[in-house]
């Protein structure tokens, strides 16, 4: 009887600890969080995975374009610094989420993904 509540406390603590680890590797951020991360991390690598045509329609000033559809995308990803944080965005958040998973597999330490993508940045007026 007495062991059951204690087990639940340990289990919840373990799950919370593990969840925290996952979030640390790959964090989805809002447009305002995106802006704060850019402002507070001068060495951050901002990667826009939209197409060159989308890039021409507007972009984050310090972003580097790595086209999601480029056949050499994996080589371009490998050229990034795995020890520096990476902030990804695309038009609506889908493509950048997929690239975030690839970066995680490649051993990148800190990955942020803009949920809602560039469209939400523009809508919130923080680009």
XYZ file of C-alpha atoms in Angstrom:
127
model
C 0.000 0.000 0.000
C 2.633 2.540 1.019
C 4.978 1.662 -1.853
C 2.502 2.565 -4.593
C 2.530 6.391 -4.097
C 6.327 6.413 -3.815
C 6.662 4.475 -7.077
C 4.353 6.957 -8.833
C 6.448 9.899 -7.613
C 9.660 8.258 -8.899
C 8.040 7.350 -12.209
C 6.717 10.885 -12.796
C 10.136 12.344 -11.900
C 11.845 9.965 -14.345
C 9.421 10.832 -17.169
C 9.846 14.563 -16.517
C 13.636 14.183 -16.555
C 13.603 12.257 -19.846
C 11.155 14.693 -21.436
C 13.448 17.556 -20.463
C 16.341 15.884 -22.278
C 14.396 15.540 -25.509
C 13.187 19.137 -25.433
C 16.762 20.342 -24.892
C 17.933 18.722 -28.150
C 15.136 19.870 -30.421
C 12.966 22.742 -29.271
C 10.011 24.172 -31.178
C 9.827 27.910 -30.596
C 7.323 30.685 -31.219
C 8.124 33.765 -33.352
C 8.851 35.846 -30.232
C 11.079 33.125 -28.762
C 12.813 32.944 -32.171
C 13.566 36.684 -32.007
C 14.893 36.418 -28.434
C 17.129 33.462 -29.343
C 18.595 35.363 -32.305
C 19.186 38.459 -30.152
C 20.805 36.535 -27.276
C 22.951 34.082 -29.291
C 25.340 35.928 -31.613
C 26.957 32.662 -32.770
C 23.671 30.961 -33.714
C 23.400 29.443 -37.189
C 20.071 30.519 -38.709
C 19.061 28.196 -41.525
C 16.197 28.875 -43.916
C 15.220 25.628 -45.656
C 12.783 27.214 -48.099
C 13.354 27.329 -51.847
C 15.346 30.164 -53.461
C 12.060 31.577 -54.816
C 10.567 31.682 -51.297
C 13.838 33.197 -50.025
C 13.476 36.090 -52.501
C 10.013 36.897 -51.088
C 11.524 37.712 -47.690
C 13.919 36.250 -45.144
C 15.554 36.687 -41.774
C 18.527 38.995 -42.397
C 21.294 36.786 -41.004
C 19.882 33.481 -42.306
C 21.668 31.097 -44.648
C 19.545 29.399 -47.315
C 19.830 25.623 -47.558
C 17.051 24.558 -49.931
C 15.102 21.580 -48.582
C 14.827 20.213 -52.147
C 18.542 20.588 -52.988
C 20.025 17.162 -53.865
C 23.179 18.186 -51.927
C 21.316 19.184 -48.749
C 23.003 16.545 -46.578
C 26.482 17.766 -47.557
C 25.420 21.343 -46.773
C 24.068 20.258 -43.387
C 27.356 18.475 -42.634
C 29.223 21.736 -43.267
C 27.477 23.408 -40.306
C 29.129 23.571 -36.878
C 27.579 20.847 -34.667
C 28.696 22.605 -31.481
C 26.910 25.889 -32.244
C 23.145 26.219 -31.862
C 21.042 25.992 -35.026
C 17.759 27.796 -35.563
C 15.675 26.435 -38.453
C 12.706 27.823 -40.290
C 10.709 27.266 -43.473
C 7.375 28.644 -44.698
C 5.092 26.984 -42.132
C 7.293 24.729 -39.957
C 6.954 21.331 -41.673
C 10.163 21.102 -43.684
C 12.253 22.632 -40.910
C 10.874 20.029 -38.451
C 12.137 17.269 -40.739
C 15.561 18.914 -41.046
C 15.679 19.302 -37.245
C 15.328 15.525 -36.936
C 18.188 15.013 -39.416
C 20.385 17.461 -37.491
C 19.659 15.526 -34.310
C 20.760 12.299 -36.034
C 23.945 14.048 -37.212
C 24.820 14.924 -33.605
C 23.950 18.613 -33.443
C 23.737 19.680 -29.807
C 21.159 22.499 -29.762
C 18.417 22.731 -32.385
C 15.535 25.198 -32.472
C 12.669 24.974 -34.948
C 10.319 27.876 -35.630
C 6.814 26.488 -35.333
C 4.515 28.227 -37.781
C 7.485 29.156 -39.963
C 8.315 32.413 -41.700
C 4.626 33.163 -42.264
C 4.074 33.377 -38.507
C 7.193 35.532 -38.094
C 5.756 38.013 -40.596
C 2.283 37.814 -39.056
C 3.708 38.539 -35.583
C 5.916 41.309 -36.984
C 9.157 39.952 -35.501
C 11.139 39.173 -38.653
